[in-house]
Coordinates of C-alpha atoms in Angstrom, one line a residue:
M1102 CA 81.7 146.7 47.0
L1103 CA 80.9 147.5 43.4
I1104 CA 78.4 150.1 42.5
G1105 CA 75.8 149.1 39.8
D1106 CA 73.4 151.3 37.9
G1107 CA 70.1 150.0 39.3
K1108 CA 66.9 149.8 37.4
V1109 CA 66.4 153.5 37.0
G1110 CA 69.7 155.4 36.6
S1111 CA 70.2 159.0 37.6
V1112 CA 70.5 159.9 33.9
A1113 CA 67.0 158.6 33.3
V1114 CA 65.8 160.5 36.3
R1115 CA 67.2 163.8 35.0
R1116 CA 65.8 163.1 31.5
A1117 CA 62.4 162.3 33.1
A1118 CA 62.6 165.7 34.9
R1119 CA 63.1 167.5 31.7
L1120 CA 60.2 165.7 30.0
L1121 CA 58.0 166.4 33.0
L1122 CA 58.9 170.1 32.8
Y1123 CA 58.0 170.4 29.1
V1124 CA 54.8 168.2 29.4
G1125 CA 53.7 170.1 32.5
A1126 CA 54.1 173.5 30.8
A1127 CA 52.1 172.3 27.8
A1128 CA 49.4 170.9 30.1
I1129 CA 49.1 174.1 32.0
V1130 CA 48.8 176.3 28.9
F1131 CA 46.4 174.1 27.0
G1132 CA 44.3 173.4 30.1
L1133 CA 43.9 177.2 30.8
G1134 CA 43.1 177.8 27.2
K1135 CA 40.4 175.1 27.3
V1136 CA 38.9 176.5 30.4
H1137 CA 38.9 180.0 29.0
A1138 CA 37.3 178.9 25.7
A1139 CA 34.6 176.8 27.5
Q1140 CA 33.8 178.7 30.6
I1141 CA 35.0 182.4 30.5
A1142 CA 34.8 183.5 26.9
E1143 CA 31.6 185.1 25.6
P1144 CA 30.5 183.4 23.5
P1145 CA 32.3 180.1 24.2
Y1146 CA 34.3 178.7 21.3
D1147 CA 36.1 175.5 20.2
Y1148 CA 39.6 175.9 21.5
T1149 CA 41.4 173.3 19.5
S1150 CA 39.9 174.6 16.2
S1151 CA 40.7 178.2 16.9
F1152 CA 43.7 180.3 16.0
R1153 CA 44.5 180.5 19.7
F1154 CA 45.5 176.8 19.9
G1155 CA 48.4 177.5 17.5
W1156 CA 49.5 180.5 19.6
S1157 CA 49.3 178.4 22.7
I1158 CA 51.9 176.1 21.1
F1159 CA 54.0 179.1 20.5
Y1160 CA 53.6 180.2 24.2
V1161 CA 54.6 176.7 25.4
T1162 CA 57.7 176.9 23.2
L1163 CA 58.6 180.2 24.8
L1164 CA 58.1 178.8 28.3
C1165 CA 60.2 175.7 27.6
G1166 CA 62.9 177.6 25.7
A1167 CA 63.3 180.2 28.4
A1168 CA 63.4 177.5 31.1
Y1169 CA 66.1 175.6 29.2
G1170 CA 68.0 178.8 28.5
L1171 CA 68.1 179.7 32.1
G1172 CA 69.2 176.3 33.2
L1173 CA 66.1 174.4 34.3
P1174 CA 65.7 171.8 35.4
D1175 CA 69.4 170.6 35.4
L1176 CA 71.4 173.5 36.8
A1177 CA 69.5 174.7 39.8
R1178 CA 71.4 174.4 43.1
G1179 CA 68.8 174.5 45.8
W1180 CA 65.2 175.8 45.9
R1181 CA 66.2 179.5 45.8
S1182 CA 68.2 179.0 42.6
A1183 CA 65.3 177.0 41.1
A1184 CA 62.7 179.6 42.1
G1185 CA 64.8 182.4 40.5
M1186 CA 65.2 180.4 37.3
A1187 CA 61.5 179.6 37.2
L1188 CA 60.5 183.2 37.8
G1189 CA 62.9 184.4 35.1
S1190 CA 61.7 182.0 32.5
S1191 CA 58.1 182.7 33.4
L1192 CA 58.6 186.5 33.0
A1193 CA 60.6 186.1 29.8
A1194 CA 57.9 184.0 28.1
S1195 CA 55.0 186.1 29.2
L1196 CA 56.9 189.3 28.1
G1197 CA 57.7 187.6 24.8
I1198 CA 54.1 186.7 24.0
S1199 CA 52.9 190.1 25.2
T1200 CA 55.4 191.8 22.8
V1201 CA 54.1 189.7 20.0
Q1202 CA 50.6 190.8 20.8
I1203 CA 51.7 194.5 20.8
V1204 CA 53.5 194.1 17.5
L1205 CA 50.5 192.4 15.8
G1206 CA 48.0 194.6 17.5
S1207 CA 45.9 191.6 18.4
A1208 CA 45.2 189.5 21.5
V1209 CA 46.4 186.2 20.2
L1210 CA 46.0 184.7 23.7
P1211 CA 43.7 185.9 26.5
R1212 CA 45.3 187.4 29.7
F1213 CA 43.8 184.5 31.7
T1214 CA 46.0 182.0 29.8
I1215 CA 49.1 184.1 29.7
F1216 CA 49.3 185.2 33.3
G1217 CA 47.6 182.1 34.7
A1218 CA 50.3 179.9 33.1
A1219 CA 53.0 182.3 34.2
V1220 CA 52.0 181.8 37.8
L1221 CA 51.2 178.0 37.7
V1222 CA 54.4 177.0 36.0
L1223 CA 56.4 178.4 38.9
P1224 CA 55.9 175.6 41.4
W1225 CA 55.9 173.0 38.6
F1226 CA 59.4 174.2 37.4
V1227 CA 60.7 174.2 40.9
G1228 CA 59.4 170.7 41.5
C1229 CA 61.0 169.4 38.3
A1230 CA 64.3 171.0 39.3
A1231 CA 64.1 169.2 42.7
V1232 CA 63.6 165.8 40.8
S1233 CA 66.6 166.6 38.5
S1234 CA 68.7 167.6 41.5
G1235 CA 68.1 164.3 43.2
G1236 CA 69.2 162.5 40.0
R1237 CA 72.3 164.6 39.7
M1238 CA 73.4 163.8 43.3
R1239 CA 72.9 160.1 42.7
Q1240 CA 74.9 160.4 39.5
E1241 CA 77.7 162.2 41.1
G1242 CA 77.9 159.6 43.8
R1243 CA 78.2 156.8 41.3
G1244 CA 80.8 158.2 38.9
R1245 CA 83.8 156.5 40.4
V1246 CA 86.4 155.7 37.7
V1247 CA 89.3 153.3 37.7
L1248 CA 91.7 153.8 34.9
V1249 CA 94.2 151.3 33.5
A1250 CA 96.7 153.5 31.5
P1251 CA 100.0 155.2 31.8
A1252 CA 100.5 158.1 34.2
E1253 CA 100.4 160.8 31.5
D1254 CA 97.0 159.6 30.3
A1255 CA 95.8 159.7 33.9
A1256 CA 96.9 163.2 34.5
A1257 CA 95.2 164.4 31.3
L1258 CA 91.9 162.6 32.2
R1259 CA 91.9 164.0 35.8
A1260 CA 92.3 167.5 34.4
D1261 CA 89.6 167.0 31.9
L1262 CA 87.1 165.7 34.5
E1263 CA 87.7 168.8 36.6
R1264 CA 86.7 171.2 33.7
N1265 CA 83.3 170.7 32.3
P1266 CA 82.4 167.0 31.8
E1267 CA 79.1 165.9 30.2
R1268 CA 78.7 163.5 33.1
P1269 CA 80.2 164.1 36.6
A1270 CA 82.8 161.6 37.6
K1271 CA 85.8 161.2 39.8
L1272 CA 89.1 159.3 39.1
V1273 CA 89.5 157.2 42.2
A1274 CA 92.3 154.8 41.1
V1275 CA 94.9 154.5 38.4
I1276 CA 96.7 151.3 37.6
A1277 CA 99.7 151.0 35.2
P1278 CA 99.0 148.5 32.4
D1279 CA 101.8 146.2 33.4
L1280 CA 100.5 146.1 37.0
A1281 CA 97.0 145.2 36.0
R1282 CA 97.9 141.8 34.5
S1283 CA 96.6 138.8 36.4
T1284 CA 98.2 135.4 37.3
N1285 CA 96.6 132.2 38.6
T1286 CA 96.5 133.6 42.1
V1287 CA 96.5 137.4 41.8
R1288 CA 93.9 139.5 40.1
P1289 CA 95.1 143.1 40.8
L1290 CA 92.6 144.9 38.6
T1291 CA 89.6 143.2 40.1
E1292 CA 90.8 143.8 43.7
A1293 CA 91.6 147.4 43.0
A1294 CA 88.2 148.1 41.5
K1295 CA 86.5 146.5 44.4
A1296 CA 88.5 148.4 46.9
A1297 CA 87.8 151.7 45.2
G1298 CA 84.1 151.1 44.8
A1299 CA 84.4 151.5 41.1
S1300 CA 81.3 152.2 38.9
V1301 CA 83.3 152.7 35.7
L1302 CA 86.4 150.9 34.4
V1303 CA 88.4 152.6 31.7
L1304 CA 91.0 150.7 29.6
G1305 CA 93.7 152.5 27.8
R1306 CA 95.2 151.3 24.5
L1307 CA 97.9 149.1 26.1
A1308 CA 95.4 147.6 28.6
Q1309 CA 93.1 146.5 25.8
L1310 CA 95.9 144.4 24.3
D1311 CA 96.4 142.2 27.4
S1312 CA 94.1 139.2 27.6
T1313 CA 94.3 138.9 31.4
T1314 CA 93.3 142.5 31.9
V1315 CA 90.4 142.1 29.5
Q1316 CA 89.3 139.0 31.3
Q1317 CA 89.3 140.9 34.6
A1318 CA 87.3 143.7 32.9
A1319 CA 84.7 141.1 31.8
E1320 CA 84.3 139.8 35.4
L1321 CA 83.9 143.4 36.6
H1322 CA 81.3 144.0 33.9
E1323 CA 79.3 141.0 35.1
A1324 CA 79.4 142.5 38.6
G1325 CA 77.7 145.7 37.4
V1326 CA 80.7 147.9 36.6
R1327 CA 80.6 149.8 33.3
V1328 CA 83.6 149.1 31.1
R1329 CA 84.8 151.6 28.5
T1330 CA 87.8 152.1 26.3
L1331 CA 89.6 155.4 26.9
S1332 CA 88.2 156.8 23.6
L1333 CA 84.6 155.9 24.4
F1334 CA 84.9 157.3 27.9
Y1335 CA 86.1 160.6 26.5
E1336 CA 83.2 160.7 24.1
E1337 CA 80.4 159.8 26.6
W1338 CA 81.7 161.5 29.7
L1339 CA 83.6 164.5 28.3
G1340 CA 82.1 165.2 24.9
K1341 CA 85.5 165.1 23.1
M1342 CA 88.0 162.7 21.5
P1343 CA 91.2 162.0 23.5
L1344 CA 94.4 163.3 22.1
P1345 CA 96.1 159.9 21.7
E1346 CA 93.1 158.7 19.6
L1347 CA 92.9 161.6 17.1
E1348 CA 95.2 160.0 14.5
R1349 CA 93.6 156.5 14.8
M1350 CA 90.0 157.7 14.8
A1351 CA 90.3 160.6 12.4
L1352 CA 89.0 158.7 9.4
M1353 CA 86.9 156.1 11.0
F1354 CA 83.5 157.8 11.1
D1355 CA 80.9 159.3 8.8
I1356 CA 80.3 163.1 8.8
G1357 CA 76.7 164.1 8.7
E1358 CA 77.1 167.1 6.4
L1359 CA 79.0 164.9 3.9
H1360 CA 77.5 161.5 4.2
R1361 CA 73.8 162.1 5.1
A1362 CA 72.2 164.2 2.3
R1363 CA 68.9 164.7 4.2
Y1364 CA 70.6 166.1 7.2
G1365 CA 72.7 168.4 5.0
R1366 CA 69.6 169.8 3.3
M1367 CA 67.7 170.2 6.6
K1368 CA 70.7 172.0 8.2
R1369 CA 71.0 174.3 5.2
G1370 CA 67.2 175.1 5.3
I1371 CA 67.5 176.0 9.0
D1372 CA 70.4 178.2 8.3
I1373 CA 68.4 180.1 5.6
V1374 CA 65.4 180.6 8.0
V1375 CA 67.7 181.9 10.8
A1376 CA 69.5 184.2 8.4
L1377 CA 66.2 185.7 7.1
L1378 CA 65.0 186.3 10.7
A1379 CA 68.3 187.9 11.7
L1380 CA 68.3 190.1 8.7
A1381 CA 64.8 191.3 9.6
V1382 CA 66.0 192.7 12.9
L1383 CA 69.5 193.8 11.7
P1384 CA 68.4 197.4 10.6
A1385 CA 67.1 198.2 14.1
V1386 CA 70.2 196.7 15.8
V1387 CA 72.4 198.7 13.4
I1388 CA 70.9 202.0 14.8
L1389 CA 71.5 200.9 18.4
V1390 CA 75.1 199.9 17.7
L1391 CA 75.7 203.2 15.8
L1392 CA 74.6 205.1 18.9
G1393 CA 76.7 202.9 21.2
N1394 CA 79.7 203.5 19.0
L1395 CA 79.4 207.2 19.2
I1396 CA 79.7 206.9 23.0
G1397 CA 82.1 204.1 23.8
N1398 CA 83.5 202.5 20.6
R1399 CA 84.4 205.2 18.1
G1400 CA 85.4 204.0 14.7
P1401 CA 84.1 201.8 11.9
L1402 CA 80.8 200.1 12.5
F1403 CA 81.6 196.7 10.9
F1404 CA 84.6 194.4 11.2
R1405 CA 85.6 192.4 8.1
Q1406 CA 88.2 189.7 8.0
V1407 CA 89.1 186.8 5.7
R1408 CA 88.5 183.4 7.3
V1409 CA 88.8 179.8 6.2
G1410 CA 85.5 178.0 5.4
R1411 CA 84.3 174.7 4.0
Y1412 CA 86.8 172.8 1.8
A1413 CA 89.5 175.3 2.9
T1414 CA 88.0 178.1 0.7
T1415 CA 88.2 181.6 2.1
F1416 CA 85.4 184.1 2.7
T1417 CA 85.0 187.5 4.3
I1418 CA 83.3 187.4 7.7
Y1419 CA 81.1 190.3 8.9
K1420 CA 80.7 191.4 12.5
F1421 CA 80.0 194.5 14.5
R1422 CA 83.4 195.8 15.5
T1423 CA 84.2 195.2 19.2
M1424 CA 87.9 196.1 19.3
R1425 CA 89.8 199.3 18.9
P1426 CA 90.3 200.2 15.2
G1427 CA 93.2 198.3 13.8
D1428 CA 93.4 195.8 16.6
G1429 CA 91.2 193.1 15.0
S1430 CA 93.9 190.7 13.9
G1431 CA 97.5 189.5 14.4
S1432 CA 97.2 187.6 17.7
W1433 CA 95.0 185.0 19.4
T1434 CA 91.8 186.3 20.9
A1435 CA 91.5 185.9 24.7
T1436 CA 88.5 185.8 27.0
D1437 CA 89.3 189.1 28.6
D1438 CA 91.1 190.6 25.6
P1439 CA 92.4 194.1 26.5
R1440 CA 91.8 195.2 22.9
V1441 CA 88.0 195.0 23.4
T1442 CA 86.3 198.3 24.1
P1443 CA 83.7 198.7 26.9
F1444 CA 80.8 198.8 24.4
G1445 CA 82.4 196.0 22.4
R1446 CA 82.5 193.9 25.6
F1447 CA 78.7 194.5 25.9
L1448 CA 78.2 193.4 22.3
R1449 CA 80.2 190.2 22.9
R1450 CA 78.4 189.4 26.1
C1451 CA 75.0 189.6 24.3
H1452 CA 76.5 188.1 21.1
L1453 CA 75.0 191.0 19.2
D1454 CA 78.4 191.4 17.4
E1455 CA 77.6 188.1 15.6
L1456 CA 74.4 189.4 14.0
P1457 CA 75.9 190.7 10.7
Q1458 CA 77.1 187.1 10.1
A1459 CA 73.5 186.6 8.9
L1460 CA 74.9 187.8 5.5
N1461 CA 77.5 185.0 5.6
L1462 CA 74.8 182.6 6.7
L1463 CA 72.5 183.4 3.8
Q1464 CA 75.3 183.1 1.2
G1465 CA 76.2 179.6 2.6
A1466 CA 79.7 180.5 3.8
I1467 CA 78.9 179.5 7.4
S1468 CA 76.2 177.6 9.3
V1469 CA 74.5 178.3 12.6
V1470 CA 76.5 175.4 14.2
G1471 CA 80.0 174.2 13.2
P1472 CA 83.7 174.6 14.0
R1473 CA 84.9 178.1 14.5
P1474 CA 86.1 179.8 11.3
E1475 CA 89.8 180.7 11.8
Q1476 CA 92.1 183.2 10.2
V1477 CA 94.1 182.0 7.2
H1478 CA 97.6 182.3 8.7
Y1479 CA 96.5 180.4 11.9
V1480 CA 95.1 177.6 9.7
E1481 CA 98.3 177.4 7.7
E1482 CA 100.4 177.1 10.9
L1483 CA 98.1 174.6 12.6
T1484 CA 97.7 172.4 9.5
K1485 CA 101.5 171.9 9.5
K1486 CA 101.7 171.1 13.2
I1487 CA 98.5 169.2 14.0
P1488 CA 97.7 165.9 12.3
F1489 CA 94.3 165.8 10.4
Y1490 CA 93.6 169.5 11.4
G1491 CA 92.2 170.0 7.9
L1492 CA 89.3 167.6 8.5
R1493 CA 87.5 170.3 10.4
H1494 CA 87.1 172.1 7.1
L1495 CA 85.0 169.4 5.5
V1496 CA 81.9 171.1 7.0
R1497 CA 80.8 174.7 7.1
P1498 CA 82.2 176.7 10.1
G1499 CA 79.6 177.9 12.5
I1500 CA 78.5 181.1 14.4
T1501 CA 78.5 178.8 17.4
G1502 CA 79.8 175.3 17.9
W1503 CA 80.5 172.4 20.2
A1504 CA 84.1 173.5 20.8
Q1505 CA 83.0 177.1 21.4
V1506 CA 80.4 176.1 24.1
K1507 CA 82.7 173.5 25.7
Y1508 CA 86.0 175.5 25.8
T1509 CA 87.1 179.1 26.1
Y1510 CA 88.8 181.3 23.5
G1511 CA 91.9 179.7 22.0
A1512 CA 94.9 181.6 23.2
D1513 CA 97.7 179.5 21.6
E1514 CA 98.4 176.3 19.7
A1515 CA 97.8 174.2 22.8
D1516 CA 94.3 175.6 23.1
A1517 CA 93.8 175.0 19.3
L1518 CA 94.7 171.3 19.9
E1519 CA 92.3 171.1 22.8
K1520 CA 89.5 172.6 20.8
L1521 CA 90.2 170.2 17.9
Q1522 CA 89.3 167.3 20.1
Y1523 CA 85.8 168.9 20.6
D1524 CA 85.6 169.6 16.8
F1525 CA 86.3 166.0 16.1
Y1526 CA 83.6 164.9 18.5
Y1527 CA 81.2 167.2 16.6
L1528 CA 82.2 165.8 13.3
R1529 CA 81.7 162.3 14.5
H1530 CA 78.3 162.9 16.1
Q1531 CA 77.0 165.7 13.8
G1532 CA 73.2 165.7 13.6
L1533 CA 70.2 167.9 14.4
G1534 CA 70.1 166.7 18.0
L1535 CA 73.7 167.8 18.7
D1536 CA 73.1 171.0 16.8
A1537 CA 70.1 171.7 19.1
R1538 CA 72.2 171.1 22.2
V1539 CA 74.8 173.5 21.0
V1540 CA 72.2 176.2 20.3
G1541 CA 70.7 175.6 23.8
R1542 CA 74.0 175.9 25.5
T1543 CA 74.8 179.0 23.6
L1544 CA 71.5 180.5 24.9
R1545 CA 72.4 179.5 28.4
S1546 CA 75.8 181.1 28.0
I1547 CA 74.1 184.4 26.9
A1548 CA 71.8 184.1 29.9
G1549 CA 74.9 183.7 32.2
R1550 CA 74.4 180.0 32.8
S1551 CA 76.4 177.0 31.8
G1552 CA 76.2 173.2 31.8
R1553 CA 74.1 170.6 30.1

């Protein structure tokens, strides 16, 4: 039995759940604002023409951003998890708008709208999480992959699927390319896919060269099985480019920052806005970090280091120091690096150590999203050992990036090669949509969540 997609796939269900969450939050806030303006306020006023309509949009943005940052609707595992996420996002948004009102000294939104929406979104967010959860379970049930490739490719794919795939899937069968070929009486690939209940057939490079294997793949496609090359499967299901394809695919795509001028200008404009906002709060954070350093991180306030930027030029990066003085370079950084001080660990967990990079951001040395800026000696070593490694320097490095949210700290050259596969995916698909996904996942990471 082969498993088809049906009219409405689980991916569409999960996307619909996200859309419902955002539309529902907007309807609740705008509805309460309209009710307050027409029936509660004295005297009544035209809601859509008032300044409060604009602040309602801001409040909706806070609600939706907090929900996404905490993992709604995709990451909830059961109603208790969903309820906790919903409550957290509701409190964060209401506290956020309340803080704005205190700073401005003006009631930009009535309490009726703020607290009414904070209560009403709770069951709505939980319901959207339930819809998304149903779609996720159906998706996990259908992601049954049959691979036609050598054993080493199968081992790499199985390991990648167990880490953090973009779409959940399970490798249920592996067939060597020479064993997948058909004859007049035997169709081994077709039979194996049917026996495994395959929903996705993945063809490695050698399998794509055999006409009988491709013919069987066409028959399976007609029966409702998705057919992908190994490269396309890695991109769609794993968000990376497979190691065997790096050399072949390295030059066969446009890079948004280089080849789409409008995107490049918009990306730079966003960087400047973010830099100015970060610089506005930097003085207050400097005071807090100074106090923290006096207690648990004695030494210089800032960390400076030469990194490699766009077009392989070098620049000095600025961060709040998180390691013991003198321990900031010389070896790879690990997730639980023993050189990091207790207060430095807090700064890293909250990503506050990155705030001084607003200076680099404003000068154009880095971007909000891009490949990680590496130290000069690492780049020199890796450029000699890894083909096309220098291509990652065709764009500005980033404070955060696709490789950073998909993979842990690089601890050696093998990790650098792994992260390069994610960097190439980012270069191939660079755009405002992917940049927004990276920022969203970074916020989820700060909030202690993960996933899509």
